[in-house]
Each structure stands twice: as C-alpha cells, then as structure tokens.
Coordinates of C-alpha atoms and ligand atoms in Angstrom, one line a residue:
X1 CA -35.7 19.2 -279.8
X2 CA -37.9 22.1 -279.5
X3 CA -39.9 21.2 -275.7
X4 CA -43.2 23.6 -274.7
X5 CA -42.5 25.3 -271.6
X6 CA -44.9 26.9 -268.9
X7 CA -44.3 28.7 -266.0
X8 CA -44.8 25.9 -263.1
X9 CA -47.9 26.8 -260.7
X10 CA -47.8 27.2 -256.6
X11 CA -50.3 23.8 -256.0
X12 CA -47.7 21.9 -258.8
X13 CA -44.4 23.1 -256.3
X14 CA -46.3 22.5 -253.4
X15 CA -46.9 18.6 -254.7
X16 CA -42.8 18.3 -255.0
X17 CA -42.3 20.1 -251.6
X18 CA -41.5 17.2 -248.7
X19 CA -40.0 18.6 -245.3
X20 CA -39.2 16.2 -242.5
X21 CA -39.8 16.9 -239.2
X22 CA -36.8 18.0 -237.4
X23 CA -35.1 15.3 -235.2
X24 CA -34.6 17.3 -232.0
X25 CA -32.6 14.3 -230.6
X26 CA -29.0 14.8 -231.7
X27 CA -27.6 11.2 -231.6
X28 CA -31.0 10.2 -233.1
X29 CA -29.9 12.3 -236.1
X30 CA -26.5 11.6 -236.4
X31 CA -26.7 7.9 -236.1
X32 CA -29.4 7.9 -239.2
X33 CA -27.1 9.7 -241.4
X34 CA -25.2 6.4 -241.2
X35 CA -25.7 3.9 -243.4
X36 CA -22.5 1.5 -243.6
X37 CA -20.4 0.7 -240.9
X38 CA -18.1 2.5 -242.5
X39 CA -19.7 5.5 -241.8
X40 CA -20.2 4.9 -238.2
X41 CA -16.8 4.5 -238.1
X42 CA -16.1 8.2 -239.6
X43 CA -18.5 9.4 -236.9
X44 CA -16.6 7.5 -233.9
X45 CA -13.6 8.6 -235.5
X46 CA -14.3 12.2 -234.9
X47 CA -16.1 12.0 -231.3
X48 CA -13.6 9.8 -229.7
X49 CA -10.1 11.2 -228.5
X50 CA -7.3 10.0 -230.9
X51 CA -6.1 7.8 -228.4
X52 CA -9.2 5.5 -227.4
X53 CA -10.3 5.9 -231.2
X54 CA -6.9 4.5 -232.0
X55 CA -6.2 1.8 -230.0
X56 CA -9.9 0.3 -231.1
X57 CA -8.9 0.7 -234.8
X58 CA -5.4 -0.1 -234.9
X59 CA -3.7 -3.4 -235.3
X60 CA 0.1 -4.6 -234.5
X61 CA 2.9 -3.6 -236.6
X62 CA 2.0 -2.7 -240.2
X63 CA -1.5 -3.2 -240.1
X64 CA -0.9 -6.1 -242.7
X65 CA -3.0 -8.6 -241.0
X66 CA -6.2 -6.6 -240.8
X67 CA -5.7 -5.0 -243.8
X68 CA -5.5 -8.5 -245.7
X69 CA -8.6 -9.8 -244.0
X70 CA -10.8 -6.6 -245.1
X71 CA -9.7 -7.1 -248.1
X72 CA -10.0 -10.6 -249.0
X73 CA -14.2 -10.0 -248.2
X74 CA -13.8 -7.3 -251.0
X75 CA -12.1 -9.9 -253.4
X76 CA -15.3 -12.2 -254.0
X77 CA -17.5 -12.7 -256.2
X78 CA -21.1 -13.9 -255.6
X79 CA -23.4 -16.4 -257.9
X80 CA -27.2 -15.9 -257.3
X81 CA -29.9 -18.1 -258.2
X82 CA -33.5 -16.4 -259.7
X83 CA -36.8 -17.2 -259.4
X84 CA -36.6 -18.3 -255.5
X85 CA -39.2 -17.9 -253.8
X86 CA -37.5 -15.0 -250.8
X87 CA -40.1 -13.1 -249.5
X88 CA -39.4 -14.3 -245.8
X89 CA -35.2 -14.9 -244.9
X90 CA -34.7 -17.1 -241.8
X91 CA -31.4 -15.0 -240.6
X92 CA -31.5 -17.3 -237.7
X93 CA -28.8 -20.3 -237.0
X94 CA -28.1 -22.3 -234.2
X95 CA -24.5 -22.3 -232.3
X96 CA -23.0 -23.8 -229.2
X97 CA -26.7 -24.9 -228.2
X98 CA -28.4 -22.3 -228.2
X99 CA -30.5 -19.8 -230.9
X100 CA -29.0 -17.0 -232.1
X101 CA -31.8 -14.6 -234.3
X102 CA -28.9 -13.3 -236.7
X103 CA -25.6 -15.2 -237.6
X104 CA -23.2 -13.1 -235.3
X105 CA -22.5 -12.1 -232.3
X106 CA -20.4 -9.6 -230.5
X107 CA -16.8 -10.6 -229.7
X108 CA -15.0 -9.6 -226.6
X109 CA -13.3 -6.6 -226.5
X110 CA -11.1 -5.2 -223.0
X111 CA -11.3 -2.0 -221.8
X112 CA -14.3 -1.1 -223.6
X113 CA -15.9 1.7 -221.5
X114 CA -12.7 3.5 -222.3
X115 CA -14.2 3.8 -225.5
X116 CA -17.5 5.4 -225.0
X117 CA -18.9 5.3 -221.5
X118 CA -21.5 3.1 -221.6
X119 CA -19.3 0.1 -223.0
X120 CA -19.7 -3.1 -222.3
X121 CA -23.7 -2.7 -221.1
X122 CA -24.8 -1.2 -224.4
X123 CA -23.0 -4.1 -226.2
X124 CA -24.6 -6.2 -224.1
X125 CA -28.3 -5.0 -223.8
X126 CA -28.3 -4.3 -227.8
X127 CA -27.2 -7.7 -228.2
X128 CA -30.1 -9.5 -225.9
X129 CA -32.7 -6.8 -227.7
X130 CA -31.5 -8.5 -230.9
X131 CA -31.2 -11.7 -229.9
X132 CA -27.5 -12.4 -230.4
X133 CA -24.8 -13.2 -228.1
X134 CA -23.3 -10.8 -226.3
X135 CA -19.3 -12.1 -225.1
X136 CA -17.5 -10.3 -222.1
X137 CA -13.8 -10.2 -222.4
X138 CA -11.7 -11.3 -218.9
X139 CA -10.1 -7.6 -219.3
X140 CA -13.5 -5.7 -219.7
X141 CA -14.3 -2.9 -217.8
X142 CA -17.7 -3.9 -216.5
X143 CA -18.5 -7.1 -214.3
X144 CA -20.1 -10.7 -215.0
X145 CA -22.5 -9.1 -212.8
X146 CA -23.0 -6.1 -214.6
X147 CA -23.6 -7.7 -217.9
X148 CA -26.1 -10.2 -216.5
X149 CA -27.8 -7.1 -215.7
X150 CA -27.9 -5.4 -218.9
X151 CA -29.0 -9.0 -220.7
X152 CA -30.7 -10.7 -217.9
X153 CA -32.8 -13.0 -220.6
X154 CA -30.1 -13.1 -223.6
X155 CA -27.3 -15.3 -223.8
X156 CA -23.7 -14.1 -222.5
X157 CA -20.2 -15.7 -223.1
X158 CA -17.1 -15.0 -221.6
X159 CA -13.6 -14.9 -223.2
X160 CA -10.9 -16.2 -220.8
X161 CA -7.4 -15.1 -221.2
X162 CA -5.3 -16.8 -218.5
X163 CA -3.5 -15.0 -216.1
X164 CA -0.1 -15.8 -214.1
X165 CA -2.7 -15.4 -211.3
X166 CA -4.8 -18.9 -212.0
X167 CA -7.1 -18.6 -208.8
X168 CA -7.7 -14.9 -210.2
X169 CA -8.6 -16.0 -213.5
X170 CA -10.9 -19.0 -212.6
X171 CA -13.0 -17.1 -209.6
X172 CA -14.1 -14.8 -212.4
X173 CA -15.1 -17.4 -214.8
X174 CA -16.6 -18.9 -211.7
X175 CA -18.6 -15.7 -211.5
X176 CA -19.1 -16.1 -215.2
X177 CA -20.9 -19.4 -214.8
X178 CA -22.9 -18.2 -211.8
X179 CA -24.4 -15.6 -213.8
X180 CA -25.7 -17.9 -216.4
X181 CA -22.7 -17.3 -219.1
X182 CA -23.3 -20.0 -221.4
X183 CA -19.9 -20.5 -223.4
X184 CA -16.6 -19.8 -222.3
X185 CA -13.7 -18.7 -225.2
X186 CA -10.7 -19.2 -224.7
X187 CA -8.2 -17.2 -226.1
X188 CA -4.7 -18.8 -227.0
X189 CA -3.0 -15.8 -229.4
X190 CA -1.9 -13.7 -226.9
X191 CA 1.6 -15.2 -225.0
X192 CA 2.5 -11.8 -225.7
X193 CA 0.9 -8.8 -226.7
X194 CA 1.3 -7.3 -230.5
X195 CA 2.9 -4.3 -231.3
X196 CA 0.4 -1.9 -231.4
X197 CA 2.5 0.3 -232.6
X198 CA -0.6 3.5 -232.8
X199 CA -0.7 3.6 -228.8
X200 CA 3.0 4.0 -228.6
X201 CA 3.0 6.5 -231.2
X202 CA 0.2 8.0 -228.9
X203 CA 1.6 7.7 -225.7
X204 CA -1.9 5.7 -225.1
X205 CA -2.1 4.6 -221.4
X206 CA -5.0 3.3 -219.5
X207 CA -6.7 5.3 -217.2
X208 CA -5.8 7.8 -220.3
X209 CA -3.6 10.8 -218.8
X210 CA -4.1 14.2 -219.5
X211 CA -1.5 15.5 -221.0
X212 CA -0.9 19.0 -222.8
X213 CA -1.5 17.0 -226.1
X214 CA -4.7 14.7 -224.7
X215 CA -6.4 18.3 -223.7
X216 CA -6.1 19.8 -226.8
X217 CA -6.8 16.6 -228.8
X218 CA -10.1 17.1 -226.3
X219 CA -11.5 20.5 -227.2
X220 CA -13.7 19.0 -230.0
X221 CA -14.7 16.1 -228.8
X222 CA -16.7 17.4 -224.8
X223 CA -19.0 14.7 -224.8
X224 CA -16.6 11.5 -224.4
X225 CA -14.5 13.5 -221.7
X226 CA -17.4 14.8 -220.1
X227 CA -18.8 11.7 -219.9
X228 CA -15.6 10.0 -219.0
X229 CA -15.2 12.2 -215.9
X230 CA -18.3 11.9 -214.5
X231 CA -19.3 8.3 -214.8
X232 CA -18.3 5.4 -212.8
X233 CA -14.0 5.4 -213.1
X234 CA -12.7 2.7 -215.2
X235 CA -12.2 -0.7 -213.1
X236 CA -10.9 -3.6 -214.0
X237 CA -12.5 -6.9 -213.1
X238 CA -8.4 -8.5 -213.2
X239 CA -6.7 -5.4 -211.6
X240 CA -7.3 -2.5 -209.8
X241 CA -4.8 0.1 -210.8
X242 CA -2.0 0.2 -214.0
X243 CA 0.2 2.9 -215.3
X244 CA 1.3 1.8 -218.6
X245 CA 0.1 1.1 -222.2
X246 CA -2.4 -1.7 -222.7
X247 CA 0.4 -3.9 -224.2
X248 CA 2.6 -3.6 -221.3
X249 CA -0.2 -4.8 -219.0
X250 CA -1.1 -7.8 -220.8
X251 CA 2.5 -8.5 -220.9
X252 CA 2.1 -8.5 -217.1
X253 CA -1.1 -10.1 -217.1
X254 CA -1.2 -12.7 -218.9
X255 CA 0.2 -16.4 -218.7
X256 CA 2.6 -16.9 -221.7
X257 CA 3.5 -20.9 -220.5
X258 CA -0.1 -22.3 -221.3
X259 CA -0.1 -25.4 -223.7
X260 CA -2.5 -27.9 -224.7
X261 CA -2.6 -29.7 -221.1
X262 CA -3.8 -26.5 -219.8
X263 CA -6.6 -25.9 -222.6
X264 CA -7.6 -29.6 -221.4
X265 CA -7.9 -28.6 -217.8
X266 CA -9.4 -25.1 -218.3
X267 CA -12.0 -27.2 -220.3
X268 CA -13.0 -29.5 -217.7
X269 CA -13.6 -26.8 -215.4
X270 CA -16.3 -25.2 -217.3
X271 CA -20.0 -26.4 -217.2
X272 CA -20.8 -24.8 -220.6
X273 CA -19.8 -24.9 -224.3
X274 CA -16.4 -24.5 -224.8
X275 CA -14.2 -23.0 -228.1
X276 CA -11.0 -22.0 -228.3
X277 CA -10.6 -18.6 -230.3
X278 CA -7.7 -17.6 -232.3
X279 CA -7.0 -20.6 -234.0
X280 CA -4.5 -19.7 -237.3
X281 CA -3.5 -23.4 -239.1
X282 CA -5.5 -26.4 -239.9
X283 CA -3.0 -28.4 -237.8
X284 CA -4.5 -26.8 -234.5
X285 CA -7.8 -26.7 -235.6
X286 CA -7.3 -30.4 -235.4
X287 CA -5.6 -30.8 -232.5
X288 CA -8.0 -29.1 -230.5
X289 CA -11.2 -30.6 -232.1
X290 CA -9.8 -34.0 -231.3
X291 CA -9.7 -32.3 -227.4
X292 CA -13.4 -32.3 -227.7
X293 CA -13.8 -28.7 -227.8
X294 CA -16.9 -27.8 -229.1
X295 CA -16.0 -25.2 -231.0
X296 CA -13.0 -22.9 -232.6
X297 CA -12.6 -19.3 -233.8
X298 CA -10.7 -18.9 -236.5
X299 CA -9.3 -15.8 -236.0
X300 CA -6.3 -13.6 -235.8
X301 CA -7.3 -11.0 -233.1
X302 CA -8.3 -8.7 -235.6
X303 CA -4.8 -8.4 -236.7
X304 CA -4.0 -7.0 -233.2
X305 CA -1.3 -9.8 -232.7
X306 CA 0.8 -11.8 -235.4
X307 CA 1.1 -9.6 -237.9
X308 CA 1.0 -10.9 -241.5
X309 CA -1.0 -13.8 -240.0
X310 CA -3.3 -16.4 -242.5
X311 CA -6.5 -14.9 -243.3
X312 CA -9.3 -16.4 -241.7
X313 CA -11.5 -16.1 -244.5
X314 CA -9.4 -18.0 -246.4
X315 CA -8.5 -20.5 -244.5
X316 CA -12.1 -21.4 -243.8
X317 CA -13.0 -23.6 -246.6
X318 CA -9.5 -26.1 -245.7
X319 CA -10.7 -26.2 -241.9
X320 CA -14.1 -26.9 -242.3
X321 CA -12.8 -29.8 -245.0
X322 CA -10.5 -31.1 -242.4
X323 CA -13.5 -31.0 -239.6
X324 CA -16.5 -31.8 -241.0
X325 CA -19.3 -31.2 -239.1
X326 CA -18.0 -32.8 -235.3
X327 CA -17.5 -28.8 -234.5
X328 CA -18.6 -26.1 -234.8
X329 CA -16.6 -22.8 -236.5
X330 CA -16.9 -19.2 -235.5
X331 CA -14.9 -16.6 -237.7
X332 CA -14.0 -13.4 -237.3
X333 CA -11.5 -10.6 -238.7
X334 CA -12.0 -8.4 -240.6
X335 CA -15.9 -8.2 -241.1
X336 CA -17.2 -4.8 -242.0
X337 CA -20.6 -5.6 -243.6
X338 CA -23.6 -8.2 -244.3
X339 CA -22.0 -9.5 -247.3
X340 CA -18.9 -10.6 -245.6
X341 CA -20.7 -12.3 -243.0
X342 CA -23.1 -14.1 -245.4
X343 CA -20.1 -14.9 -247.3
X344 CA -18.3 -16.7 -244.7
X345 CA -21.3 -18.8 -243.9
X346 CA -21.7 -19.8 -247.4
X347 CA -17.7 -21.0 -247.2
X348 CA -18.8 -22.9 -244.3
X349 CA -18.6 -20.4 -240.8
X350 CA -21.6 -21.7 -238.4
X351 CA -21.5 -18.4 -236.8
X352 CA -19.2 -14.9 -237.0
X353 CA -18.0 -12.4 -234.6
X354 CA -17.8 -8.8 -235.1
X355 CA -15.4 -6.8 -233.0
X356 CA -14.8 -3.0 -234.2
X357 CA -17.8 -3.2 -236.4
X358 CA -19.6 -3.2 -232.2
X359 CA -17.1 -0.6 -231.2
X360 CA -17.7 1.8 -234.2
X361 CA -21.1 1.5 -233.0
X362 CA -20.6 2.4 -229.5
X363 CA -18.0 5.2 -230.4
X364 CA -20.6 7.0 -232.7
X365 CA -23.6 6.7 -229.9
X366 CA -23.2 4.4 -226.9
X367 CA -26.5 1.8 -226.8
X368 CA -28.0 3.6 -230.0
X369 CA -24.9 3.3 -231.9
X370 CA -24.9 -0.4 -231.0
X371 CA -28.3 -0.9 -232.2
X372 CA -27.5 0.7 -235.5
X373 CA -24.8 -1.5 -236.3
X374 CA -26.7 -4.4 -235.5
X375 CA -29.8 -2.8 -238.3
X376 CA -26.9 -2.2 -240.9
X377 CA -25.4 -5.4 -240.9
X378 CA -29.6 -7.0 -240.5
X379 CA -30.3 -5.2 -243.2
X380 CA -27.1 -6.1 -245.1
X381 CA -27.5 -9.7 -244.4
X382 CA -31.2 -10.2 -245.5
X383 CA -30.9 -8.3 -248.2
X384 CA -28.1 -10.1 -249.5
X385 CA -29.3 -13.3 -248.8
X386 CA -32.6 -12.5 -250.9
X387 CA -30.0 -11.1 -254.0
X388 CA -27.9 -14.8 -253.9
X389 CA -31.7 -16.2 -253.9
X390 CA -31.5 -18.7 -250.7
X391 CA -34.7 -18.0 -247.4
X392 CA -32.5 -19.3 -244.8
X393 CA -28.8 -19.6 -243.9
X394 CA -29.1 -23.3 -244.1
X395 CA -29.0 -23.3 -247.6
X396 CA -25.6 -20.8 -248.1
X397 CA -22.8 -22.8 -249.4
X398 CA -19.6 -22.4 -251.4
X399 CA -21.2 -22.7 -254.9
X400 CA -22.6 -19.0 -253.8
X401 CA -19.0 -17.4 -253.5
X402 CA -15.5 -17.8 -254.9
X403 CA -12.7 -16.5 -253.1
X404 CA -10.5 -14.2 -255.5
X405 CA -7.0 -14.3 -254.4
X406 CA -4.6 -11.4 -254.8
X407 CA -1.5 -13.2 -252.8
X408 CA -1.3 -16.7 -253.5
X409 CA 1.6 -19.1 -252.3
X410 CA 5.0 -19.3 -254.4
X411 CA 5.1 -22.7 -255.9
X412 CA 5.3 -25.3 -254.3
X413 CA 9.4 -26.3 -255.4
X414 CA 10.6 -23.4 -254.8
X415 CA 9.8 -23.5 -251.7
X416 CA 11.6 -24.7 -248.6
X417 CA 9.7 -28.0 -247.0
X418 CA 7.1 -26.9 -244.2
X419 CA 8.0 -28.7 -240.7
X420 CA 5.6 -27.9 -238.3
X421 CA 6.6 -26.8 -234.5
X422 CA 3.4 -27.1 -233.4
X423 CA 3.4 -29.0 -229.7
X424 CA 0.3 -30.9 -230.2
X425 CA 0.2 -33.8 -227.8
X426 CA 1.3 -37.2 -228.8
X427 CA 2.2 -36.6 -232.2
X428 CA 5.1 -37.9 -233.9
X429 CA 7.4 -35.5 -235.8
X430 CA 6.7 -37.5 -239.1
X431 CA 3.0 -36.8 -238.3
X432 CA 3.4 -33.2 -237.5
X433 CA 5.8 -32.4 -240.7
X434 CA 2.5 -34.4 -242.7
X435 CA 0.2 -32.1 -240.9
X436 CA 1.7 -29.2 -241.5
X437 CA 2.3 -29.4 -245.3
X438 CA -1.7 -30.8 -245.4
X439 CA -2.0 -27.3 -243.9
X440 CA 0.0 -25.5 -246.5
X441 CA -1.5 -26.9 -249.5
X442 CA -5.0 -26.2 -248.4
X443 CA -4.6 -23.0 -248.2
X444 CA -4.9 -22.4 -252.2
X445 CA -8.5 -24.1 -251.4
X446 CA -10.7 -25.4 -253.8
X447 CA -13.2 -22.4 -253.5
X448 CA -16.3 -24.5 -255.1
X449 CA -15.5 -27.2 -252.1
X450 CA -19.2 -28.5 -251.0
X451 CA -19.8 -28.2 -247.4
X452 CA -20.2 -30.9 -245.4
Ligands
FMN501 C1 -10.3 -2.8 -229.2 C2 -10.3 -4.3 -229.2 C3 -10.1 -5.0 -228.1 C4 -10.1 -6.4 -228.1 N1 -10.0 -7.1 -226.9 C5 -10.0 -8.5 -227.0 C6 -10.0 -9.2 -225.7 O1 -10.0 -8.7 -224.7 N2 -10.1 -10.6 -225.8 C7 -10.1 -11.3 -227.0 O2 -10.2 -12.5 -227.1 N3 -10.2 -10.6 -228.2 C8 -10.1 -9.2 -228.2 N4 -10.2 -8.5 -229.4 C9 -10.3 -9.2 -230.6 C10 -11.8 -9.4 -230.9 O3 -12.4 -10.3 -230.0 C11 -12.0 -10.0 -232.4 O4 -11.2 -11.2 -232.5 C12 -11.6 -9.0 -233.4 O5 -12.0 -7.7 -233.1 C13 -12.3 -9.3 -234.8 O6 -11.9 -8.5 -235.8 P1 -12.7 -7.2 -236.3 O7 -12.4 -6.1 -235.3 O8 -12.1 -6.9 -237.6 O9 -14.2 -7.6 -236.3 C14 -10.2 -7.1 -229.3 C15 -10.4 -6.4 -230.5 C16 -10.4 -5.0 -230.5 C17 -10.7 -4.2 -231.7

C-alpha cells in the first residue's frame, strides 16, 4: 500500500527525543541495569575473584541437587483467578512470633565478607530497612555484636552449627541471645562437609592466598581486592586462624556425633524460637516436631551437601500434610525469583529463605546490591500475587500451583522395600520401616492437596 510521506520536522524529533540524566554513581548504574536475580548474578560473577564467586555458587559433587531444586520452581504451572479486587497486596506474614513485611528472609551464610567486603552488615542492615529477618551463620565473618549494630531495631536469628568445642559454640549463641537474636536455627546437615568439588578445582582456601593464578585472575576485578586488603582482615567468630579449604575446616569444626538428645538439650538452652534447618524426609520432620520445635527448614543446604538430595519444593506439600499447622515450615533451595517464593507459600511454606539470591546481591554492590535483590524479588512477589488474583499471602494455596514433575519415582514393585535408618528416639523398627515408606509414597504428592 502506497503510504504519503513527508520529511519529519525539528519540533516533531525533538517530541521523540528523551535523554536521562547521567548516573554519575557507578554502582547506582550498574545495579539498575539489573532486573532479575539472574542478572545480578552475571554482574557478581564478573567482579568477584573466581574463587569467592565460586565457592558462593557452587554446590557438592555434580551440582545435581541445586540444579534439581531450580528447576522444579521452573516446572509449575500457575492458575489465577479474575476479577479480584488487588489493588493493595498484604506481602506480609507472620513467623516464629514475630512480623516479617515480605515472606522471606535472609539465610545464614559463613564466611561472607570473603565475598564482598561489607558482608554480613549489608545483609543485615538491608534486611532491618526491609523489614525482614536477617540470620547470622555460627561461621560468619562479622560478630553478634556487629550485626545488632547494623539491625539494632530489626529482627536477627542465628544459625548454630555445633562444634567439637560445646562451651565455644554455646558462649556465642549466649552472645546471640544477649544481643536480642530472636530465633536460633539449628543446623543438622553437615556431620561432614560436601564435596565442593569447585574450591578444590580452585585451590580455594580461606584467608584466600595469592597465588600466581589468584593475581592474574585479579587484574579485572581491583575493587574486591582493593577492598579486601584494606578493610578489617577476615575473622572468625569460631577460630582465629585456618590454612585449608572451607570443607576441611568444617571437617575440623564441626561435631559429627550430635543426635536427637542433643537437638533436645541445645533446645532447652535457648530463650527464643527454635527450628531445626535442613530437614530432608517426612519421617524427621516428625520426629522433630513431636520435640516441640517450633519450627523446621526444609532444606538441603542449597545442594552444598547430600548431593542428589529430595527437593524441598517437592517435598513440601507431604510435610505440611503430615504436620498440620502445630509448626511452622521455612523452605529454602533453590529460590531465584518472586514466583518461586510465592509458589512455595501457596504449597504450604509459612516463610522462605534465600541464600545466593542475598550473595548475588552483595557480590554485584555490597549494601546496594542487597537492597536490589530485596526490590526484585518485592516486585516479583507483588506482582505475582496480583496475576494469580489473591491481596494477601493468607489466601495462597495449592489450587494456585501444580507441581510438574520431570523425575518421578520407579514404581512402586519394582522397587526394593524402603527401611528407614533413621535414629528417632523410641521408635520401634516396625514403626520406622511404616514411617519411612509413608515418606516415600508422599513424595508423588497430590499437588491440589488443600492446606491445612
Ligand atoms: C556461600 C554459602 C554459604 C552457606 N553457609 C551456611 C552456613 O554457614 N550455615 C547454614 O546453615 N547454611 C549455610 N548455607 C546454606 C544456606 O543457609 C541456604 O540453606 C541455601 O543457600 C539456600 O539455597 P539457595 O542458595 O539456593 O537460596 C550457605 C549457602 C551458601 C550459598
């Protein structure tokens, strides 16, 4: 078709013309060009030396684990409801008695000032400015102290891993509770650590060493060694001085003899709320609810442990039918966006936990960065809430997702029985061997299961 043409004037180019102003600040600029967390994570990627960047986004062995519980938010699918009134989303939920404004918080993470220098009081001062939790690992790299100072009015939880050294382990959750911490985690995946088989590869030891392959792996990335050298040297609040990888410590560190009597003393010590994070079965999630816990995390470390592990996300929906509501379940692995977090909470998840979704944050621009993936994931979660057609969390539940599976179980016959090793206290075998296969055949969950 024939169109009539002119020549187009100054005043009508002037009308299309729109210049910004210039962002002189240059993490200002950087960070907005981010609008996933998978873009901050390309951004931390390449300011962070391979080494720190590595050990933050590896896992153990193959990767499987993590790689499974990314994907299985990707294999959804989501059923909105029209015509809801949504002009104002409630984001807020309540967990382990207190208000959180959003529906998660950031999990521990150790050694986290190796990854960008302002670690574990950016996480912690972008978490109180939000409003969320803000949880201090026992191998972080700033002090109970420290963090009560970057979140002096927000609420801060400590993870507890315990160490050969009891009297070390509890004086610093002592110090924990003295500074206000309101929940304690305690952390039961670890009787040794994974194989994370990136920081071998990288010859990744903590303080990092410079080495003829660190320095050049350096020459593009100034600002982390710059500010790496000339802040406060890395201390640990459980040691003073080690030579080796990070696995080869916790191997040192940590307690692996710790059972179910110990989880029940360790309990009774605290004044707080207590959950116990890394919980993989339905059979323990039982075992410790009917401890009186008052909460678990499902969890598998982010796939930094067992690897091949269950997926957390699926097996929500079988824990939370085995539980009810007498406590209260945390999730994490895995999370990468809004959505995932929204779906979890409509399979039943009071609350989530985002680990390297915080550090990717951090990596790409210390307390800014932090902040940024706290708005992406805000964003994320409102406007995915408004899309599914519910105004507050209260109302998510599993008629809004179903769970697509990619590996399911082998039937059922041709499989060996399950028998369960589990050494839950006062159980007979009989029971155990009933628990277990309970355990098994939940996980094919009925996705459309109502929550309780
Ligand atoms: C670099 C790094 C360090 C971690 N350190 C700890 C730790 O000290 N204690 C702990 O209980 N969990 C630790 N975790 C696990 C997290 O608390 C959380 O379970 C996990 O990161 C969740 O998975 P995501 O990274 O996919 O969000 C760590 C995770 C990462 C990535």
């Amino acid at each position: 078709m024939k169109q009539e043409r002119h020549l187009p004037k100054p005043r009508e180019l002037a009308q299309l013309m729109r210049f910004k102003s210039f962002e002189f600040d240059g993490r200002a600029r950087r960070l907005a060009k981010a609008h996933t967390i998978a873009e901050l994570r390309a951004i931390a990627k390449r300011r962070t030396p391979q080494g720190a960047f590595d050990y933050t986004d590896g896992a153990a062995e193959a990767e499987l684990s993590l790689a499974r519980a990314r994907q299985a938010f990707r294999d959804i699918e989501f059923h909105p409801a029209i015509l809801r009134d949504v002009s104002n989303v409630d984001t807020s939920v309540e967990i382990f008695g207190g208000r959180s404004a959003l529906p998660f918080g950031i999990a521990p993470t150790g050694f986290t000032r190796m990854m960008q220098s302002e670690g574990e009081r950016a996480g912690a001062s972008a978490a109180g400015a939000a409003g969320i939790p803000f949880s201090l690992s026992t191998v972080g790299t700033t002090s109970p102290e420290g963090v009560r100072e970057a979140n002096p009015q927000g609420r801060n939880w400590f993870q507890l891993y315990m160490q050969k050294d009891r009297d070390k382990s509890m004086s610093l959750v002592q110090r924990a509770a003295d500074c206000g911490f309101d929940t304690l985690l305690v952390t039961v995946d670890v009787p040794v650590a994974g194989a994370r088989l990136r920081d071998n590869r990288n010859g990744f030891t903590i303080p990092p060493q410079l080495t003829p392959s660190t320095v050049l792996n350096a020459i593009p990335r100034p600002e982390w060694w710059i500010n790496f050298l000339t802040t406060e040297p890395l201390t640990f609040a459980s040691l003073s001085q080690w030579d080796g990888t990070i696995g080869e410590l916790l191997n040192e560190l940590f307690d692996p003899t710790i059972t179910f009597d110990d989880l029940a003393w360790i309990r009774d010590q605290w004044p707080g709320k207590v959950a116990v994070k890394g919980i993989q079965t339905v059979t323990d999630a039982k075992a410790v609810a009917d401890m009186g816990v008052d909460g678990i995390v499902l969890s598998n470390h982010g796939g930094r442990q067992l690897d091949r592990a269950p997926i957390p996300f699926h097996l929500l929906p079988a824990v939370r039918a085995e539980l009810g509501n007498d406590v209260e379940i945390v999730l994490d692995t895995g999370i990468m966006s809004g959505a995932d977090i929204v779906a979890a909470l409509a399979m039943g998840a009071d609350f989530t936990l985002i680990g390297r979704a915080y550090l990717y944050g951090l990596m790409a621009g210390g307390r800014e960065g932090v902040d940024r993936t706290i708005a992406i994931l805000t964003s994320e979660i409102t406007r995915t809430m408004k899309l599914l057609g519910v105004a507050s969390v209260d109302e998510l539940n599993p008629g809004h997702v179903t769970q697509l599976q990619r590996l399911s179980p082998i039937a059922r016959e041709q499989r060996p029985a399950a028998t369960s090793q589990a050494t839950t206290p006062g159980r007979t075998v009989t029971q155990k061997r009933k628990a277990a296969s309970a355990a098994v055949v939940s996980s094919v969950a009925n996705p459309r299961r109502s929550k309780p």
